[in-house]
XYZ file of C-alpha atoms in Angstrom:
127
model
C 2.180 34.992 -4.447
C 0.552 31.586 -4.067
C 0.552 29.301 -7.052
C -2.697 27.486 -7.799
C -3.020 24.001 -6.379
C -2.421 21.243 -8.938
C -5.594 19.700 -10.249
C -5.756 15.935 -9.885
C -6.278 13.987 -13.050
C -8.557 10.991 -13.343
C -5.722 8.499 -12.845
C -4.353 10.380 -9.855
C -7.736 9.789 -8.257
C -7.528 6.099 -9.182
C -4.133 5.846 -7.487
C -5.368 7.797 -4.472
C -8.411 5.593 -3.888
C -6.530 2.395 -4.754
C -3.845 3.149 -2.190
C -6.464 3.908 0.473
C -8.237 0.654 -0.360
C -4.922 -1.199 0.036
C -4.412 0.510 3.394
C -7.870 -0.668 4.493
C -7.111 -4.228 3.375
C -3.779 -4.171 5.215
C -5.250 -2.791 8.436
C -8.010 -5.413 8.392
C -5.562 -8.242 7.652
C -3.018 -7.184 10.261
C -5.745 -6.417 12.796
C -7.255 -9.875 12.299
C -3.827 -11.452 12.667
C -3.219 -9.547 15.900
C -6.687 -10.532 17.094
C -5.860 -14.187 16.602
C -2.598 -13.691 18.501
C -4.662 -14.153 21.670
C -5.721 -17.608 20.446
C -2.544 -18.858 18.746
C 1.020 -18.089 19.703
C 2.434 -15.362 17.451
C 6.238 -15.095 17.362
C 7.472 -12.001 19.188
C 9.114 -10.456 16.124
C 5.887 -10.886 14.142
C 3.881 -9.293 16.926
C 6.220 -6.283 17.203
C 6.388 -5.759 13.428
C 2.605 -6.089 13.141
C 1.992 -3.495 15.850
C 4.432 -1.098 14.145
C 2.726 -1.740 10.799
C -0.722 -1.056 12.287
C 0.468 2.237 13.755
C 2.104 3.217 10.469
C -0.976 2.348 8.413
C -3.231 4.257 10.802
C -0.912 7.266 10.537
C -1.020 6.949 6.746
C -4.734 7.628 6.668
C -4.009 11.112 7.982
C -0.540 11.989 6.714
C -0.897 10.129 3.416
C -3.634 12.438 2.193
C -1.121 14.801 0.632
C 1.850 12.511 0.093
C 1.753 9.689 -2.428
C 5.249 8.628 -1.352
C 4.162 8.240 2.295
C 1.165 6.088 1.332
C 3.198 3.823 -0.940
C 6.020 3.380 1.588
C 3.470 2.571 4.288
C 1.842 -0.040 2.071
C 5.219 -1.544 1.176
C 6.424 -1.640 4.796
C 3.201 -3.114 6.162
C 3.169 -5.760 3.438
C 6.817 -6.639 4.037
C 6.273 -7.002 7.790
C 3.699 -9.694 7.082
C 5.458 -11.548 4.258
C 9.176 -11.507 5.112
C 9.040 -13.260 8.532
C 6.709 -15.896 7.091
C 9.045 -16.630 4.152
C 12.092 -16.733 6.426
C 10.425 -19.423 8.578
C 8.975 -21.364 5.607
C 11.070 -20.699 2.464
C 8.830 -22.932 0.341
C 6.188 -20.158 0.514
C 8.396 -18.051 -1.732
C 7.278 -19.944 -4.860
C 3.561 -19.063 -4.706
C 4.483 -15.483 -3.763
C 6.692 -15.166 -6.846
C 3.833 -16.504 -8.950
C 1.477 -13.968 -7.389
C 3.861 -11.141 -8.255
C 3.233 -11.587 -11.981
C -0.358 -10.231 -12.057
C 0.522 -7.649 -9.392
C 3.419 -6.374 -11.522
C 1.134 -6.197 -14.557
C -1.474 -4.258 -12.577
C 1.132 -1.889 -11.111
C 2.624 -1.306 -14.564
C -0.802 -0.503 -15.991
C -1.613 1.906 -13.164
C 1.737 3.665 -13.584
C 1.273 3.943 -17.348
C -2.260 5.258 -16.958
C -1.259 7.773 -14.289
C 1.468 9.156 -16.571
C -0.837 9.211 -19.568
C -3.042 11.888 -18.001
C -0.087 14.161 -17.222
C 0.935 14.634 -20.868
C -2.464 15.481 -22.337
C -2.908 19.097 -23.348
C -6.349 20.644 -23.294
C -7.817 21.086 -26.789
C -7.439 24.559 -28.224
C -10.429 26.348 -29.663
C -10.757 26.945 -33.393
């Protein structure tokens, strides 16, 4: 017997659309960077990681529809492929990135708290 499909709460939808928006931002950023690789020399490792990230993000649009874990890992990998080589070459860039993590951590914490809030609410019972 098939069990009914879980109904998405309001915050699950927020996470779903937020992650897809992040995927769109990443694909546009990485695509622009690869586009400029024809104008400016892009290190080989950056080029290879960027191509892998583009393929992974494009695959996430299809396979990430049902899997939150897949979408989040794709976002994390694509972001890391752009940030890590840059910081390794120019370590001084680590300071503004650490500063930028503060509002991102606050936002992520709020989204996690709000997504869990909807899971514990029971529907009101009639009188």
